[in-house]
PDB file of N, CA and C in Angstrom:
ATOM      1  N   UNK T  69      11.522  -0.152  -7.462  1.00 64.00           N
ATOM      2  CA  UNK T  69      10.707  -0.094  -6.272  1.00 64.00           C
ATOM      3  C   UNK T  69       9.338  -0.718  -6.539  1.00 64.00           C
ATOM      4  N   UNK T  70       8.665  -0.284  -7.608  1.00 70.00           N
ATOM      5  CA  UNK T  70       7.341  -0.825  -7.899  1.00 70.00           C
ATOM      6  C   UNK T  70       7.384  -2.289  -8.310  1.00 70.00           C
ATOM      7  N   UNK T  71       8.500  -2.730  -8.853  1.00 75.00           N
ATOM      8  CA  UNK T  71       8.604  -4.135  -9.259  1.00 75.00           C
ATOM      9  C   UNK T  71       8.530  -5.066  -8.048  1.00 75.00           C
ATOM     10  N   UNK T  72       8.901  -4.559  -6.877  1.00 78.00           N
ATOM     11  CA  UNK T  72       8.875  -5.371  -5.658  1.00 78.00           C
ATOM     12  C   UNK T  72       7.655  -5.071  -4.786  1.00 78.00           C
ATOM     13  N   UNK T  73       6.743  -4.238  -5.268  1.00 74.00           N
ATOM     14  CA  UNK T  73       5.556  -3.845  -4.502  1.00 74.00           C
ATOM     15  C   UNK T  73       4.635  -5.035  -4.282  1.00 74.00           C
ATOM     16  N   UNK T  74       4.247  -5.245  -3.052  1.00 74.00           N
ATOM     17  CA  UNK T  74       3.320  -6.319  -2.709  1.00 74.00           C
ATOM     18  C   UNK T  74       2.152  -5.721  -1.936  1.00 74.00           C
ATOM     19  N   UNK T  75       1.073  -5.347  -2.638  1.00 71.00           N
ATOM     20  CA  UNK T  75      -0.059  -4.723  -1.952  1.00 71.00           C
ATOM     21  C   UNK T  75      -0.814  -5.730  -1.098  1.00 71.00           C
ATOM     22  N   UNK T  76      -1.533  -5.229  -0.092  1.00 72.00           N
ATOM     23  CA  UNK T  76      -2.347  -6.148   0.701  1.00 72.00           C
ATOM     24  C   UNK T  76      -3.445  -6.741  -0.180  1.00 72.00           C
ATOM     25  N   UNK T  77      -3.662  -8.013  -0.058  1.00 74.00           N
ATOM     26  CA  UNK T  77      -4.689  -8.666  -0.866  1.00 74.00           C
ATOM     27  C   UNK T  77      -5.738  -9.288   0.050  1.00 74.00           C
ATOM     28  N   UNK T  78      -6.854  -9.636  -0.525  1.00 79.00           N
ATOM     29  CA  UNK T  78      -7.948 -10.243   0.220  1.00 79.00           C
ATOM     30  C   UNK T  78      -7.622 -11.690   0.559  1.00 79.00           C
ATOM     31  N   UNK T  79      -7.906 -12.094   1.796  1.00 85.00           N
ATOM     32  CA  UNK T  79      -7.780 -13.494   2.192  1.00 85.00           C
ATOM     33  C   UNK T  79      -9.080 -14.189   1.814  1.00 85.00           C
ATOM     34  N   UNK T  80      -8.975 -15.282   1.076  1.00 87.00           N
ATOM     35  CA  UNK T  80     -10.160 -16.013   0.630  1.00 87.00           C
ATOM     36  C   UNK T  80     -10.191 -17.391   1.284  1.00 87.00           C
ATOM     37  N   UNK T  81     -11.347 -17.749   1.803  1.00 92.00           N
ATOM     38  CA  UNK T  81     -11.556 -19.058   2.413  1.00 92.00           C
ATOM     39  C   UNK T  81     -12.405 -19.878   1.448  1.00 92.00           C
ATOM     40  N   UNK T  82     -11.867 -21.031   1.039  1.00 93.00           N
ATOM     41  CA  UNK T  82     -12.563 -21.898   0.088  1.00 93.00           C
ATOM     42  C   UNK T  82     -12.988 -23.199   0.764  1.00 93.00           C
ATOM     43  N   UNK T  83     -14.122 -23.721   0.329  1.00 96.00           N
ATOM     44  CA  UNK T  83     -14.601 -25.019   0.809  1.00 96.00           C
ATOM     45  C   UNK T  83     -13.807 -26.118   0.118  1.00 96.00           C
ATOM     46  N   UNK T  84     -13.966 -27.337   0.578  1.00 95.00           N
ATOM     47  CA  UNK T  84     -13.222 -28.459  -0.009  1.00 95.00           C
ATOM     48  C   UNK T  84     -13.573 -28.690  -1.475  1.00 95.00           C
ATOM     49  N   UNK T  85     -14.751 -28.230  -1.912  1.00 96.00           N
ATOM     50  CA  UNK T  85     -15.124 -28.375  -3.324  1.00 96.00           C
ATOM     51  C   UNK T  85     -14.614 -27.222  -4.183  1.00 96.00           C
ATOM     52  N   UNK T  86     -13.903 -26.278  -3.558  1.00 93.00           N
ATOM     53  CA  UNK T  86     -13.323 -25.159  -4.288  1.00 93.00           C
ATOM     54  C   UNK T  86     -14.188 -23.909  -4.312  1.00 93.00           C
ATOM     55  N   UNK T  87     -15.416 -23.999  -3.822  1.00 95.00           N
ATOM     56  CA  UNK T  87     -16.289 -22.820  -3.829  1.00 95.00           C
ATOM     57  C   UNK T  87     -15.836 -21.818  -2.765  1.00 95.00           C
ATOM     58  N   UNK T  88     -16.044 -20.551  -3.056  1.00 92.00           N
ATOM     59  CA  UNK T  88     -15.646 -19.480  -2.153  1.00 92.00           C
ATOM     60  C   UNK T  88     -16.634 -19.396  -0.989  1.00 92.00           C
ATOM     61  N   UNK T  89     -16.108 -19.451   0.227  1.00 95.00           N
ATOM     62  CA  UNK T  89     -16.964 -19.368   1.417  1.00 95.00           C
ATOM     63  C   UNK T  89     -16.976 -17.957   1.998  1.00 95.00           C
ATOM     64  N   UNK T  90     -15.807 -17.303   2.046  1.00 93.00           N
ATOM     65  CA  UNK T  90     -15.726 -15.981   2.662  1.00 93.00           C
ATOM     66  C   UNK T  90     -14.483 -15.255   2.179  1.00 93.00           C
ATOM     67  N   UNK T  91     -14.509 -13.930   2.310  1.00 87.00           N
ATOM     68  CA  UNK T  91     -13.355 -13.086   2.005  1.00 87.00           C
ATOM     69  C   UNK T  91     -13.146 -12.140   3.183  1.00 87.00           C
ATOM     70  N   UNK T  92     -11.881 -11.958   3.580  1.00 87.00           N
ATOM     71  CA  UNK T  92     -11.549 -11.085   4.690  1.00 87.00           C
ATOM     72  C   UNK T  92     -10.430 -10.140   4.267  1.00 87.00           C
ATOM     73  N   UNK T  93     -10.639  -8.842   4.533  1.00 78.00           N
ATOM     74  CA  UNK T  93      -9.592  -7.863   4.249  1.00 78.00           C
ATOM     75  C   UNK T  93     -10.049  -6.483   4.688  1.00 78.00           C
ATOM     76  N   UNK T  94      -9.093  -5.632   4.999  1.00 74.00           N
ATOM     77  CA  UNK T  94      -9.409  -4.224   5.252  1.00 74.00           C
ATOM     78  C   UNK T  94      -9.759  -3.543   3.944  1.00 74.00           C
ATOM     79  N   UNK T  95      -9.050  -3.911   2.912  1.00 72.00           N
ATOM     80  CA  UNK T  95      -9.274  -3.356   1.580  1.00 72.00           C
ATOM     81  C   UNK T  95      -9.475  -4.514   0.625  1.00 72.00           C
ATOM     82  N   UNK T  96     -10.403  -4.387  -0.284  1.00 70.00           N
ATOM     83  CA  UNK T  96     -10.663  -5.460  -1.242  1.00 70.00           C
ATOM     84  C   UNK T  96      -9.866  -5.161  -2.506  1.00 70.00           C
ATOM     85  N   UNK T  97      -8.736  -5.805  -2.646  1.00 71.00           N
ATOM     86  CA  UNK T  97      -7.850  -5.589  -3.789  1.00 71.00           C
ATOM     87  C   UNK T  97      -7.496  -6.914  -4.431  1.00 71.00           C
ATOM     88  N   UNK T  98      -7.243  -6.841  -5.702  1.00 74.00           N
ATOM     89  CA  UNK T  98      -6.663  -7.957  -6.440  1.00 74.00           C
ATOM     90  C   UNK T  98      -5.411  -7.425  -7.103  1.00 74.00           C
ATOM     91  N   UNK T  99      -4.307  -8.106  -6.929  1.00 76.00           N
ATOM     92  CA  UNK T  99      -3.061  -7.678  -7.555  1.00 76.00           C
ATOM     93  C   UNK T  99      -3.108  -8.007  -9.036  1.00 76.00           C
ATOM     94  N   UNK T 100      -2.768  -7.030  -9.856  1.00 83.00           N
ATOM     95  CA  UNK T 100      -2.721  -7.205 -11.301  1.00 83.00           C
ATOM     96  C   UNK T 100      -1.423  -6.585 -11.798  1.00 83.00           C
ATOM     97  N   UNK T 101      -0.490  -7.383 -12.304  1.00 86.00           N
ATOM     98  CA  UNK T 101       0.770  -6.809 -12.792  1.00 86.00           C
ATOM     99  C   UNK T 101       0.508  -5.876 -13.973  1.00 86.00           C
ATOM    100  N   UNK T 102       1.328  -4.856 -14.110  1.00 87.00           N
ATOM    101  CA  UNK T 102       1.130  -3.840 -15.150  1.00 87.00           C
ATOM    102  C   UNK T 102       1.097  -4.456 -16.544  1.00 87.00           C
ATOM    103  N   UNK T 103       1.799  -5.560 -16.744  1.00 92.00           N
ATOM    104  CA  UNK T 103       1.808  -6.214 -18.052  1.00 92.00           C
ATOM    105  C   UNK T 103       0.429  -6.775 -18.402  1.00 92.00           C
ATOM    106  N   UNK T 104      -0.400  -7.022 -17.401  1.00 94.00           N
ATOM    107  CA  UNK T 104      -1.733  -7.578 -17.637  1.00 94.00           C
ATOM    108  C   UNK T 104      -2.782  -6.498 -17.906  1.00 94.00           C
ATOM    109  N   UNK T 105      -2.422  -5.236 -17.725  1.00 94.00           N
ATOM    110  CA  UNK T 105      -3.354  -4.138 -17.974  1.00 94.00           C
ATOM    111  C   UNK T 105      -3.327  -3.822 -19.467  1.00 94.00           C
ATOM    112  N   UNK T 106      -4.480  -3.846 -20.133  1.00 95.00           N
ATOM    113  CA  UNK T 106      -4.511  -3.561 -21.569  1.00 95.00           C
ATOM    114  C   UNK T 106      -3.996  -2.151 -21.878  1.00 95.00           C
ATOM    115  N   UNK T 107      -3.346  -2.000 -23.025  1.00 95.00           N
ATOM    116  CA  UNK T 107      -2.794  -0.702 -23.423  1.00 95.00           C
ATOM    117  C   UNK T 107      -3.866   0.382 -23.459  1.00 95.00           C
ATOM    118  N   UNK T 108      -5.079   0.035 -23.867  1.00 96.00           N
ATOM    119  CA  UNK T 108      -6.162   1.033 -23.914  1.00 96.00           C
ATOM    120  C   UNK T 108      -6.514   1.545 -22.522  1.00 96.00           C
ATOM    121  N   UNK T 109      -6.456   0.688 -21.543  1.00 94.00           N
ATOM    122  CA  UNK T 109      -6.750   1.115 -20.170  1.00 94.00           C
ATOM    123  C   UNK T 109      -5.647   2.052 -19.679  1.00 94.00           C
ATOM    124  N   UNK T 110      -4.397   1.720 -19.971  1.00 91.00           N
ATOM    125  CA  UNK T 110      -3.282   2.602 -19.595  1.00 91.00           C
ATOM    126  C   UNK T 110      -3.430   3.960 -20.268  1.00 91.00           C
ATOM    127  N   UNK T 111      -3.754   3.954 -21.566  1.00 90.00           N
ATOM    128  CA  UNK T 111      -3.914   5.206 -22.316  1.00 90.00           C
ATOM    129  C   UNK T 111      -5.079   6.025 -21.765  1.00 90.00           C
ATOM    130  N   UNK T 112      -6.177   5.367 -21.423  1.00 92.00           N
ATOM    131  CA  UNK T 112      -7.336   6.076 -20.869  1.00 92.00           C
ATOM    132  C   UNK T 112      -6.990   6.706 -19.527  1.00 92.00           C
ATOM    133  N   UNK T 113      -6.255   5.977 -18.702  1.00 89.00           N
ATOM    134  CA  UNK T 113      -5.860   6.505 -17.395  1.00 89.00           C
ATOM    135  C   UNK T 113      -4.962   7.725 -17.565  1.00 89.00           C
ATOM    136  N   UNK T 114      -3.964   7.624 -18.432  1.00 86.00           N
ATOM    137  CA  UNK T 114      -3.064   8.758 -18.666  1.00 86.00           C
ATOM    138  C   UNK T 114      -3.811   9.942 -19.257  1.00 86.00           C
ATOM    139  N   UNK T 115      -4.747   9.678 -20.151  1.00 85.00           N
ATOM    140  CA  UNK T 115      -5.526  10.746 -20.759  1.00 85.00           C
ATOM    141  C   UNK T 115      -6.336  11.502 -19.712  1.00 85.00           C
ATOM    142  N   UNK T 116      -6.912  10.769 -18.786  1.00 87.00           N
ATOM    143  CA  UNK T 116      -7.732  11.395 -17.748  1.00 87.00           C
ATOM    144  C   UNK T 116      -6.885  12.069 -16.670  1.00 87.00           C
ATOM    145  N   UNK T 117      -5.752  11.492 -16.336  1.00 83.00           N
ATOM    146  CA  UNK T 117      -4.954  11.985 -15.219  1.00 83.00           C
ATOM    147  C   UNK T 117      -3.855  12.974 -15.614  1.00 83.00           C
ATOM    148  N   UNK T 118      -3.197  12.734 -16.741  1.00 83.00           N
ATOM    149  CA  UNK T 118      -2.052  13.577 -17.119  1.00 83.00           C
ATOM    150  C   UNK T 118      -1.794  13.443 -18.609  1.00 83.00           C
ATOM    151  N   UNK T 119      -2.524  14.223 -19.407  1.00 82.00           N
ATOM    152  CA  UNK T 119      -2.400  14.099 -20.863  1.00 82.00           C
ATOM    153  C   UNK T 119      -1.007  14.462 -21.373  1.00 82.00           C
ATOM    154  N   UNK T 120      -0.236  15.189 -20.592  1.00 83.00           N
ATOM    155  CA  UNK T 120       1.121  15.576 -20.999  1.00 83.00           C
ATOM    156  C   UNK T 120       2.202  14.690 -20.380  1.00 83.00           C
ATOM    157  N   UNK T 121       1.834  13.515 -19.909  1.00 84.00           N
ATOM    158  CA  UNK T 121       2.743  12.623 -19.189  1.00 84.00           C
ATOM    159  C   UNK T 121       4.067  12.397 -19.917  1.00 84.00           C
ATOM    160  N   UNK T 122       4.014  12.189 -21.215  1.00 84.00           N
ATOM    161  CA  UNK T 122       5.231  11.896 -21.980  1.00 84.00           C
ATOM    162  C   UNK T 122       5.937  13.162 -22.463  1.00 84.00           C
ATOM    163  N   UNK T 123       5.416  14.336 -22.122  1.00 86.00           N
ATOM    164  CA  UNK T 123       5.982  15.589 -22.624  1.00 86.00           C
ATOM    165  C   UNK T 123       6.610  16.463 -21.546  1.00 86.00           C
ATOM    166  N   UNK T 124       6.666  16.001 -20.319  1.00 86.00           N
ATOM    167  CA  UNK T 124       7.318  16.779 -19.266  1.00 86.00           C
ATOM    168  C   UNK T 124       8.279  15.876 -18.483  1.00 86.00           C
ATOM    169  N   UNK T 125       9.224  16.479 -17.758  1.00 86.00           N
ATOM    170  CA  UNK T 125      10.258  15.689 -17.073  1.00 86.00           C
ATOM    171  C   UNK T 125       9.835  15.082 -15.733  1.00 86.00           C
ATOM    172  N   UNK T 126       8.566  15.049 -15.442  1.00 85.00           N
ATOM    173  CA  UNK T 126       8.106  14.486 -14.171  1.00 85.00           C
ATOM    174  C   UNK T 126       7.179  15.416 -13.426  1.00 85.00           C
ATOM    175  N   UNK T 127       7.271  16.694 -13.719  1.00 88.00           N
ATOM    176  CA  UNK T 127       6.370  17.685 -13.130  1.00 88.00           C
ATOM    177  C   UNK T 127       5.803  18.520 -14.267  1.00 88.00           C
ATOM    178  N   UNK T 128       4.492  18.525 -14.379  1.00 87.00           N
ATOM    179  CA  UNK T 128       3.815  19.323 -15.400  1.00 87.00           C
ATOM    180  C   UNK T 128       3.596  20.717 -14.820  1.00 87.00           C
ATOM    181  N   UNK T 129       4.504  21.637 -15.141  1.00 89.00           N
ATOM    182  CA  UNK T 129       4.462  22.985 -14.573  1.00 89.00           C
ATOM    183  C   UNK T 129       3.153  23.683 -14.938  1.00 89.00           C
ATOM    184  N   UNK T 130       2.705  23.520 -16.176  1.00 87.00           N
ATOM    185  CA  UNK T 130       1.447  24.135 -16.601  1.00 87.00           C
ATOM    186  C   UNK T 130       0.282  23.568 -15.799  1.00 87.00           C
ATOM    187  N   UNK T 131       0.239  22.253 -15.651  1.00 85.00           N
ATOM    188  CA  UNK T 131      -0.817  21.622 -14.868  1.00 85.00           C
ATOM    189  C   UNK T 131      -0.764  22.032 -13.407  1.00 85.00           C
ATOM    190  N   UNK T 132       0.433  22.154 -12.873  1.00 89.00           N
ATOM    191  CA  UNK T 132       0.603  22.589 -11.491  1.00 89.00           C
ATOM    192  C   UNK T 132       0.077  24.010 -11.316  1.00 89.00           C
ATOM    193  N   UNK T 133       0.385  24.860 -12.295  1.00 91.00           N
ATOM    194  CA  UNK T 133      -0.125  26.235 -12.261  1.00 91.00           C
ATOM    195  C   UNK T 133      -1.641  26.279 -12.280  1.00 91.00           C
ATOM    196  N   UNK T 134      -2.257  25.433 -13.116  1.00 88.00           N
ATOM    197  CA  UNK T 134      -3.728  25.373 -13.164  1.00 88.00           C
ATOM    198  C   UNK T 134      -4.291  24.918 -11.822  1.00 88.00           C
ATOM    199  N   UNK T 135      -3.631  23.995 -11.176  1.00 90.00           N
ATOM    200  CA  UNK T 135      -4.113  23.484  -9.891  1.00 90.00           C
ATOM    201  C   UNK T 135      -4.018  24.541  -8.789  1.00 90.00           C
ATOM    202  N   UNK T 136      -2.999  25.363  -8.853  1.00 93.00           N
ATOM    203  CA  UNK T 136      -2.808  26.398  -7.833  1.00 93.00           C
ATOM    204  C   UNK T 136      -3.850  27.498  -7.968  1.00 93.00           C
ATOM    205  N   UNK T 137      -4.173  27.832  -9.209  1.00 89.00           N
ATOM    206  CA  UNK T 137      -5.153  28.915  -9.450  1.00 89.00           C
ATOM    207  C   UNK T 137      -6.484  28.413  -9.118  1.00 89.00           C
TER     208      UNK T 137
END
């Protein structure tokens, strides 16, 4: 599913010399494939969001319990 994900991207208008004239979008995003994200950035994200990511089957019951309390 994620391999086929195509997020909305910014429309860029360039002049004939290649310089950027304007950008239009509801959201300002740049698509970056996961392979282009450095391993340290992935590790930092997992550390901040779900340190037990590789140790549970998809739901961190302990983390869920902490969130409920």
